[in-house]
Amino acid sequence: MALHYGTAAIDNVLLQQQIDENVDYGPIFASGGGWQAALIAAAGPLLANGGTALLCHRLIVRAVRPAALWWLVWVDAFSTFNVWSYAPLRVLTTHGDMALLARGPGVSVWVLFPFVTSFAAWLVWRFAFRALPLAQKRLDPDDGRSSFSMVVLAISVPFFSMSGLSGYGPFCAVLATVSFFMMMPVLMAAQRTGAGR
């Protein structure tokens, strides 16, 4: 728990923009431990959040109690879209976890981009077209408007899309804007039309 949490300012409390793992990567890279540094950088966004999303998906399939299902969907949504906020939204930059992940094996962030983005896109697809429709059907089978699914997407997609808007360069800002204005409506339309059910 020895993280750097940043200040108690309201924007940091809500968006956690100043939080980092409090790791000094300089000595790790200097000692030739590029792969170790890459694993540390990947631990939060890809392993912890990606792993949590996959675990929640498995549990959503088996959950029978509405309270457990409701909780699992929110954890799955936030884990899935947190991965999305890293890849693709914050890969094409010179700093941050994705830049460190690329630096570890000595590749460009442009080389890393399709691999981590494919994983993130698969998580989003799995959540939006499998887990979320299943949960919606179990929680309220008579709701043809998919209200619960709409609320989950309307909160989680914009919240995590904002992360790339500033501080990571123009490519990241464009991807974050596209995520907010294009991906969210597409996923919401898919819920309304019953895609994946």
Coordinates of N, CA and C in Angstrom, one line a residue:
M1 N 0.8 -1.2 0.0 CA 0.0 0.0 0.0 C 0.9 1.3 0.0
A2 N 2.2 1.1 -0.3 CA 3.0 2.3 -0.2 C 3.0 3.0 -1.6
L3 N 1.8 3.4 -2.0 CA 1.6 4.1 -3.2 C 1.8 5.6 -3.0
H4 N 2.0 6.4 -4.1 CA 2.0 7.8 -4.0 C 0.5 8.2 -4.4
Y5 N -0.2 8.8 -3.4 CA -1.6 9.1 -3.6 C -1.9 10.5 -4.1
G6 N -0.9 11.4 -4.0 CA -1.1 12.7 -4.4 C -1.9 13.6 -3.4
T7 N -2.4 14.7 -3.8 CA -3.0 15.6 -2.9 C -4.5 15.2 -2.6
A8 N -5.1 15.9 -1.7 CA -6.5 15.6 -1.3 C -7.4 16.6 -2.1
A9 N -6.9 17.1 -3.2 CA -7.8 18.0 -4.1 C -8.9 17.2 -4.6
I10 N -10.1 17.8 -4.9 CA -11.3 17.1 -5.3 C -11.1 16.4 -6.6
D11 N -10.3 17.0 -7.6 CA -10.1 16.3 -8.9 C -9.3 15.1 -8.7
N12 N -8.3 15.1 -7.8 CA -7.5 13.9 -7.6 C -8.3 12.8 -6.8
V13 N -9.1 13.2 -5.9 CA -9.9 12.3 -5.2 C -10.9 11.6 -6.1
L14 N -11.5 12.3 -7.1 CA -12.4 11.7 -8.0 C -11.8 11.0 -9.2
L15 N -10.7 11.5 -9.7 CA -10.1 11.0 -10.9 C -8.8 10.3 -10.7
Q16 N -8.2 10.4 -9.5 CA -7.0 9.7 -9.1 C -5.9 10.0 -10.1
Q17 N -5.8 11.3 -10.6 CA -4.8 11.6 -11.6 C -3.4 11.6 -11.1
Q18 N -3.2 11.8 -9.8 CA -1.8 11.9 -9.2 C -1.3 10.6 -8.6
I19 N -2.1 9.6 -8.6 CA -1.7 8.3 -8.0 C -0.7 7.6 -8.9
D20 N 0.3 7.0 -8.3 CA 1.2 6.1 -9.0 C 1.8 5.1 -8.0
E21 N 2.5 4.1 -8.6 CA 2.9 3.0 -7.8 C 4.1 3.3 -6.9
N22 N 4.7 4.5 -7.0 CA 5.8 4.9 -6.2 C 7.0 4.0 -6.4
V23 N 7.3 3.7 -7.7 CA 8.5 2.9 -8.0 C 9.5 3.7 -8.7
D24 N 10.7 3.6 -8.3 CA 11.8 4.3 -9.0 C 12.4 3.4 -10.1
Y25 N 11.9 3.7 -11.3 CA 12.3 2.8 -12.4 C 13.7 3.0 -12.9
G26 N 14.3 4.1 -12.6 CA 15.7 4.4 -13.0 C 16.7 3.3 -12.7
P27 N 16.8 2.9 -11.4 CA 17.8 1.9 -11.1 C 17.4 0.5 -11.7
I28 N 16.2 0.2 -11.9 CA 15.7 -1.0 -12.5 C 16.2 -1.1 -14.0
F29 N 16.0 0.0 -14.7 CA 16.4 0.0 -16.1 C 18.0 0.0 -16.2
A30 N 18.6 0.8 -15.2 CA 20.1 0.9 -15.3 C 20.8 -0.4 -15.0
S31 N 20.1 -1.3 -14.2 CA 20.7 -2.6 -13.9 C 20.4 -3.7 -14.9
G32 N 19.7 -3.3 -16.0 CA 19.3 -4.2 -17.1 C 18.1 -5.0 -16.9
G33 N 17.3 -4.5 -15.9 CA 16.0 -5.2 -15.6 C 14.8 -4.6 -16.3
G34 N 15.0 -4.5 -17.6 CA 13.9 -3.9 -18.4 C 12.6 -4.7 -18.4
W35 N 12.7 -6.1 -18.4 CA 11.5 -6.9 -18.3 C 10.9 -6.8 -17.0
Q36 N 11.7 -6.7 -15.9 CA 11.1 -6.6 -14.6 C 10.3 -5.3 -14.5
A37 N 10.9 -4.2 -15.0 CA 10.2 -2.9 -15.0 C 8.9 -2.9 -15.8
A38 N 9.0 -3.6 -16.9 CA 7.8 -3.8 -17.8 C 6.7 -4.5 -17.0
L39 N 7.0 -5.6 -16.3 CA 6.0 -6.3 -15.5 C 5.4 -5.4 -14.4
I40 N 6.3 -4.6 -13.7 CA 5.8 -3.7 -12.7 C 4.8 -2.7 -13.3
A41 N 5.2 -2.2 -14.5 CA 4.3 -1.2 -15.1 C 3.0 -1.8 -15.6
A42 N 3.0 -3.1 -16.0 CA 1.8 -3.8 -16.4 C 0.9 -4.3 -15.3
A43 N 1.5 -4.4 -14.1 CA 0.8 -5.0 -13.0 C -0.6 -4.4 -12.7
G44 N -0.6 -3.1 -12.6 CA -1.9 -2.4 -12.3 C -2.9 -2.5 -13.4
P45 N -2.5 -1.9 -14.6 CA -3.5 -1.8 -15.6 C -3.9 -3.1 -16.3
L46 N -3.0 -3.9 -16.5 CA -3.3 -5.1 -17.3 C -3.5 -6.4 -16.4
L47 N -2.7 -6.6 -15.4 CA -2.8 -7.8 -14.6 C -3.9 -7.6 -13.6
A48 N -3.8 -6.6 -12.7 CA -4.8 -6.4 -11.7 C -6.2 -6.1 -12.2
N49 N -6.3 -5.0 -13.1 CA -7.6 -4.7 -13.6 C -8.1 -5.7 -14.6
G50 N -7.3 -6.1 -15.5 CA -7.7 -7.1 -16.5 C -8.1 -8.4 -15.8
G51 N -7.3 -8.9 -14.8 CA -7.6 -10.1 -14.1 C -8.9 -9.9 -13.3
T52 N -9.1 -8.8 -12.7 CA -10.4 -8.6 -11.9 C -11.6 -8.6 -12.9
A53 N -11.4 -8.0 -14.1 CA -12.5 -8.0 -15.0 C -12.9 -9.5 -15.4
L54 N -11.8 -10.3 -15.7 CA -12.1 -11.7 -16.1 C -12.7 -12.5 -15.0
L55 N -12.2 -12.2 -13.8 CA -12.8 -12.9 -12.6 C -14.3 -12.6 -12.4
C56 N -14.6 -11.3 -12.5 CA -16.0 -10.8 -12.4 C -16.9 -11.4 -13.4
H57 N -16.4 -11.5 -14.7 CA -17.2 -12.1 -15.7 C -17.5 -13.5 -15.4
R58 N -16.6 -14.3 -14.9 CA -16.8 -15.7 -14.5 C -17.9 -15.7 -13.4
L59 N -17.8 -14.8 -12.4 CA -18.7 -14.8 -11.3 C -20.1 -14.3 -11.7
I60 N -20.2 -13.4 -12.7 CA -21.5 -12.9 -13.2 C -22.2 -14.1 -13.8
V61 N -21.6 -14.9 -14.5 CA -22.2 -16.1 -15.1 C -22.9 -17.0 -14.1
R62 N -22.2 -17.1 -12.9 CA -22.7 -18.0 -11.8 C -23.6 -17.3 -10.8
A63 N -23.5 -16.0 -10.7 CA -24.2 -15.2 -9.6 C -25.7 -15.4 -9.7
V64 N -26.3 -15.6 -8.6 CA -27.8 -15.8 -8.5 C -28.5 -14.7 -7.7
R65 N -27.8 -14.2 -6.7 CA -28.4 -13.1 -5.9 C -28.2 -11.8 -6.6
P66 N -29.3 -11.0 -6.7 CA -29.3 -9.7 -7.4 C -28.2 -8.8 -6.8
A67 N -28.1 -8.7 -5.5 CA -27.1 -7.8 -4.9 C -25.7 -8.1 -5.3
A68 N -25.4 -9.4 -5.4 CA -24.0 -9.9 -5.8 C -23.8 -9.5 -7.3
L69 N -24.9 -9.8 -8.1 CA -24.8 -9.5 -9.5 C -24.6 -8.1 -9.8
W70 N -25.3 -7.2 -9.1 CA -25.2 -5.8 -9.2 C -23.8 -5.3 -8.9
W71 N -23.3 -5.8 -7.8 CA -21.9 -5.4 -7.4 C -20.9 -5.9 -8.4
L72 N -21.0 -7.1 -8.8 CA -20.0 -7.7 -9.8 C -20.0 -6.9 -11.1
V73 N -21.2 -6.5 -11.6 CA -21.3 -5.7 -12.8 C -20.5 -4.4 -12.7
W74 N -20.7 -3.7 -11.6 CA -20.0 -2.4 -11.4 C -18.5 -2.6 -11.3
V75 N -18.0 -3.7 -10.6 CA -16.6 -3.9 -10.4 C -16.0 -4.3 -11.8
D76 N -16.8 -5.1 -12.5 CA -16.4 -5.5 -13.9 C -16.3 -4.3 -14.8
A77 N -17.3 -3.5 -14.8 CA -17.3 -2.3 -15.6 C -16.1 -1.4 -15.3
F78 N -15.8 -1.1 -14.1 CA -14.7 -0.2 -13.7 C -13.4 -0.9 -14.0
S79 N -13.3 -2.1 -13.8 CA -12.0 -2.8 -14.2 C -11.8 -2.8 -15.7
T80 N -12.8 -3.2 -16.4 CA -12.7 -3.2 -17.9 C -12.4 -1.9 -18.5
F81 N -13.1 -0.8 -18.1 CA -12.9 0.5 -18.7 C -11.6 1.2 -18.1
N82 N -11.2 0.7 -17.0 CA -9.9 1.2 -16.5 C -8.7 0.7 -17.4
V83 N -8.8 -0.6 -17.8 CA -7.9 -1.1 -18.8 C -8.0 -0.3 -20.1
W84 N -9.2 0.0 -20.5 CA -9.4 0.8 -21.7 C -8.8 2.1 -21.6
S85 N -8.8 2.7 -20.4 CA -8.2 4.0 -20.2 C -6.7 4.0 -20.4
Y86 N -6.1 2.9 -20.2 CA -4.7 2.7 -20.5 C -4.4 2.4 -22.0
A87 N -5.1 1.4 -22.4 CA -4.9 0.9 -23.8 C -6.3 0.8 -24.5
P88 N -6.6 1.6 -25.4 CA -5.7 2.4 -26.3 C -5.4 3.8 -25.9
L89 N -6.2 4.3 -24.9 CA -6.2 5.8 -24.7 C -4.9 6.4 -24.3
R90 N -4.1 5.7 -23.5 CA -2.8 6.3 -23.0 C -1.6 5.5 -23.4
V91 N -1.6 4.9 -24.5 CA -0.4 4.1 -25.0 C 0.6 5.0 -25.7
L92 N 0.0 5.8 -26.6 CA 0.9 6.6 -27.6 C 1.4 7.9 -26.9
T93 N 2.2 7.7 -25.9 CA 2.8 8.8 -25.2 C 4.2 8.5 -24.8
T94 N 4.9 9.5 -24.1 CA 6.3 9.3 -23.8 C 6.5 9.0 -22.3
H95 N 5.4 8.9 -21.5 CA 5.5 8.6 -20.1 C 4.3 7.8 -19.6
G96 N 4.4 7.4 -18.4 CA 3.3 6.6 -17.8 C 3.5 5.1 -18.0
D97 N 2.6 4.3 -17.5 CA 2.8 2.9 -17.4 C 3.0 2.2 -18.8
M98 N 2.2 2.6 -19.8 CA 2.3 2.0 -21.1 C 3.7 2.3 -21.8
A99 N 4.2 3.6 -21.6 CA 5.5 3.9 -22.1 C 6.6 3.1 -21.4
L100 N 6.4 2.8 -20.1 CA 7.4 2.0 -19.4 C 7.3 0.5 -19.8
L101 N 6.1 0.1 -20.1 CA 5.9 -1.3 -20.6 C 6.6 -1.5 -21.9
A102 N 6.5 -0.5 -22.8 CA 7.2 -0.6 -24.1 C 8.7 -0.5 -23.9
R103 N 9.1 0.4 -23.0 CA 10.6 0.6 -22.8 C 11.2 -0.7 -22.2
G104 N 10.5 -1.5 -21.4 CA 11.1 -2.7 -20.8 C 11.7 -3.6 -21.9
P105 N 11.0 -4.1 -22.9 CA 11.6 -4.9 -23.9 C 12.2 -4.1 -25.0
G106 N 12.2 -2.8 -24.9 CA 12.9 -1.9 -25.9 C 12.1 -1.8 -27.2
V107 N 10.8 -1.7 -27.1 CA 10.0 -1.5 -28.4 C 9.3 -0.1 -28.3
S108 N 8.9 0.3 -29.5 CA 8.2 1.6 -29.5 C 6.8 1.4 -29.0
V109 N 6.2 2.5 -28.5 CA 4.8 2.4 -28.1 C 3.9 2.1 -29.2
W110 N 4.3 2.5 -30.5 CA 3.5 2.1 -31.6 C 3.5 0.6 -31.9
V111 N 4.6 -0.1 -31.5 CA 4.6 -1.5 -31.6 C 3.7 -2.2 -30.5
L112 N 3.7 -1.6 -29.3 CA 2.9 -2.1 -28.2 C 1.4 -1.9 -28.5
F113 N 1.1 -0.8 -29.1 CA -0.3 -0.3 -29.3 C -1.2 -1.4 -29.7
P114 N -1.0 -2.1 -30.8 CA -2.0 -3.1 -31.3 C -2.2 -4.2 -30.3
F115 N -1.2 -4.6 -29.6 CA -1.3 -5.8 -28.7 C -2.1 -5.4 -27.5
V116 N -1.8 -4.3 -26.8 CA -2.5 -4.0 -25.6 C -3.9 -3.5 -25.9
T117 N -4.1 -2.9 -27.1 CA -5.4 -2.4 -27.5 C -6.3 -3.6 -27.8
S118 N -5.7 -4.6 -28.4 CA -6.5 -5.8 -28.7 C -7.1 -6.5 -27.4
F119 N -6.2 -6.5 -26.4 CA -6.6 -7.1 -25.1 C -7.7 -6.2 -24.5
A120 N -7.6 -4.9 -24.5 CA -8.6 -4.0 -24.0 C -9.9 -4.1 -24.8
A121 N -9.8 -4.1 -26.1 CA -11.0 -4.2 -26.9 C -11.7 -5.5 -26.6
W122 N -11.0 -6.6 -26.5 CA -11.6 -7.9 -26.2 C -12.3 -7.8 -24.8
L123 N -11.7 -7.2 -23.8 CA -12.4 -7.0 -22.5 C -13.7 -6.2 -22.6
V124 N -13.6 -5.1 -23.4 CA -14.8 -4.3 -23.6 C -15.9 -5.1 -24.3
W125 N -15.5 -5.8 -25.3 CA -16.5 -6.6 -26.1 C -17.1 -7.7 -25.1
R126 N -16.3 -8.4 -24.4 CA -16.8 -9.4 -23.4 C -17.7 -8.8 -22.4
F127 N -17.4 -7.6 -21.9 CA -18.3 -7.0 -20.9 C -19.6 -6.5 -21.5
A128 N -19.5 -5.7 -22.6 CA -20.7 -5.1 -23.2 C -21.6 -6.1 -23.9
F129 N -21.0 -7.1 -24.5 CA -21.9 -8.0 -25.3 C -22.1 -9.4 -24.7
R130 N -21.5 -9.6 -23.5 CA -21.7 -10.9 -22.8 C -22.2 -10.6 -21.4
A131 N -21.3 -10.1 -20.6 CA -21.6 -10.0 -19.1 C -22.8 -9.0 -18.9
L132 N -22.7 -7.8 -19.5 CA -23.7 -6.8 -19.2 C -25.1 -7.2 -19.7
P133 N -25.3 -7.8 -20.9 CA -26.6 -8.2 -21.3 C -27.2 -9.4 -20.4
L134 N -26.3 -10.3 -20.0 CA -26.7 -11.4 -19.1 C -27.1 -10.8 -17.7
A135 N -26.4 -9.9 -17.2 CA -26.8 -9.3 -15.9 C -28.1 -8.5 -16.1
Q136 N -28.2 -7.7 -17.1 CA -29.5 -7.0 -17.4 C -30.7 -7.9 -17.4
K137 N -30.5 -9.0 -18.1 CA -31.6 -10.0 -18.3 C -32.0 -10.6 -16.9
R138 N -31.0 -10.9 -16.1 CA -31.3 -11.5 -14.8 C -31.8 -10.5 -13.8
L139 N -31.3 -9.3 -13.8 CA -31.8 -8.2 -12.9 C -33.2 -7.7 -13.2
D140 N -33.5 -7.5 -14.5 CA -34.8 -7.0 -14.9 C -35.1 -7.5 -16.3
P141 N -35.6 -8.7 -16.4 CA -35.9 -9.3 -17.7 C -37.0 -8.5 -18.5
D142 N -37.8 -7.8 -17.8 CA -38.9 -7.1 -18.5 C -38.6 -5.7 -18.9
D143 N -37.3 -5.2 -18.7 CA -36.9 -3.9 -19.0 C -36.4 -3.9 -20.5
G144 N -37.2 -3.6 -21.4 CA -36.8 -3.6 -22.8 C -35.9 -2.4 -23.2
R145 N -35.8 -1.4 -22.3 CA -34.9 -0.3 -22.6 C -33.5 -0.5 -22.0
S146 N -33.3 -1.6 -21.3 CA -32.0 -1.9 -20.7 C -31.5 -0.8 -19.9
S147 N -32.3 -0.3 -19.0 CA -32.0 0.8 -18.2 C -30.7 0.6 -17.3
F148 N -30.6 -0.5 -16.7 CA -29.4 -0.7 -15.9 C -28.1 -0.7 -16.7
S149 N -28.2 -1.4 -17.9 CA -27.0 -1.4 -18.7 C -26.6 0.0 -19.2
M150 N -27.7 0.8 -19.5 CA -27.4 2.2 -20.0 C -26.7 3.0 -18.9
V151 N -27.2 2.9 -17.7 CA -26.6 3.6 -16.6 C -25.1 3.2 -16.4
V152 N -24.9 1.9 -16.4 CA -23.5 1.4 -16.2 C -22.6 2.0 -17.3
L153 N -23.0 2.0 -18.5 CA -22.2 2.5 -19.6 C -22.1 4.0 -19.6
A154 N -23.2 4.7 -19.2 CA -23.2 6.2 -19.2 C -22.3 6.7 -18.1
I155 N -22.0 5.9 -17.1 CA -21.1 6.4 -16.0 C -19.7 5.9 -16.3
S156 N -19.5 4.6 -16.6 CA -18.1 4.1 -16.7 C -17.4 4.6 -17.9
V157 N -18.0 4.6 -19.1 CA -17.2 5.0 -20.3 C -16.7 6.4 -20.2
P158 N -17.6 7.4 -19.9 CA -17.1 8.8 -19.9 C -16.0 9.0 -18.8
F159 N -16.3 8.3 -17.6 CA -15.3 8.5 -16.5 C -13.9 8.1 -16.9
F160 N -13.8 6.9 -17.5 CA -12.5 6.4 -17.9 C -12.0 7.0 -19.2
S161 N -12.8 7.6 -20.0 CA -12.4 8.2 -21.3 C -11.7 9.5 -21.0
M162 N -12.0 10.2 -19.9 CA -11.4 11.5 -19.5 C -9.9 11.4 -19.2
S163 N -9.4 10.2 -18.9 CA -8.1 10.1 -18.5 C -7.0 10.5 -19.5
G164 N -7.4 10.3 -20.8 CA -6.4 10.6 -21.8 C -6.6 12.0 -22.4
L165 N -7.5 12.8 -21.8 CA -7.7 14.2 -22.4 C -6.6 15.2 -22.2
S166 N -5.8 15.0 -21.1 CA -4.8 16.0 -20.9 C -3.6 15.3 -20.2
G167 N -2.4 15.8 -20.6 CA -1.2 15.3 -20.0 C -0.5 14.2 -20.7
Y168 N -1.1 13.7 -21.8 CA -0.5 12.6 -22.5 C -0.3 12.8 -23.9
G169 N -0.5 14.0 -24.4 CA -0.2 14.3 -25.8 C -1.5 14.3 -26.7
P170 N -1.3 14.8 -27.9 CA -2.4 14.9 -28.8 C -3.1 13.6 -29.3
F171 N -2.3 12.5 -29.5 CA -2.9 11.3 -29.9 C -3.8 10.7 -28.9
C172 N -3.4 10.8 -27.6 CA -4.2 10.3 -26.5 C -5.5 11.1 -26.4
A173 N -5.3 12.4 -26.5 CA -6.5 13.3 -26.4 C -7.5 13.0 -27.5
V174 N -7.1 12.7 -28.7 CA -8.0 12.3 -29.8 C -8.7 11.0 -29.5
L175 N -7.9 10.0 -29.1 CA -8.5 8.7 -28.8 C -9.5 8.8 -27.6
A176 N -9.2 9.6 -26.6 CA -10.1 9.8 -25.5 C -11.4 10.4 -26.0
T177 N -11.3 11.4 -26.9 CA -12.5 12.1 -27.4 C -13.3 11.1 -28.3
V178 N -12.7 10.3 -29.1 CA -13.4 9.3 -29.9 C -14.0 8.3 -29.0
S179 N -13.4 7.9 -27.9 CA -13.9 6.9 -27.0 C -15.2 7.4 -26.4
F180 N -15.2 8.7 -26.0 CA -16.4 9.3 -25.4 C -17.5 9.5 -26.3
F181 N -17.2 10.1 -27.5 CA -18.3 10.4 -28.4 C -18.7 9.3 -29.4
M182 N -17.9 8.3 -29.6 CA -18.3 7.3 -30.5 C -18.5 5.9 -29.9
M183 N -17.6 5.5 -29.0 CA -17.7 4.2 -28.4 C -18.9 4.1 -27.5
M184 N -19.1 5.1 -26.7 CA -20.3 5.0 -25.7 C -21.6 4.9 -26.5
P185 N -21.9 5.7 -27.5 CA -23.2 5.6 -28.2 C -23.3 4.2 -28.9
V186 N -22.2 3.7 -29.4 CA -22.3 2.4 -30.1 C -22.6 1.3 -29.1
L187 N -22.0 1.3 -27.9 CA -22.2 0.3 -26.9 C -23.6 0.4 -26.4
M188 N -24.1 1.7 -26.2 CA -25.5 1.9 -25.7 C -26.5 1.4 -26.7
A189 N -26.2 1.7 -28.0 CA -27.2 1.3 -29.0 C -27.2 -0.3 -29.1
A190 N -26.1 -0.9 -28.9 CA -26.1 -2.4 -28.9 C -26.9 -2.9 -27.8
Q191 N -26.9 -2.3 -26.6 CA -27.7 -2.7 -25.5 C -29.2 -2.6 -25.8
R192 N -29.5 -1.5 -26.5 CA -31.0 -1.2 -26.8 C -31.5 -2.2 -27.8
T193 N -30.6 -2.6 -28.7 CA -31.0 -3.6 -29.8 C -30.9 -5.0 -29.4
G194 N -30.4 -5.2 -28.2 CA -30.3 -6.6 -27.7 C -29.1 -7.4 -28.2
A195 N -28.1 -6.7 -28.7 CA -26.9 -7.4 -29.2 C -26.3 -8.2 -28.1
G196 N -25.9 -9.4 -28.4 CA -25.2 -10.3 -27.5 C -26.2 -11.1 -26.6
R197 N -27.5 -10.9 -26.7 CA -28.4 -11.6 -25.8 C -28.8 -12.9 -26.4

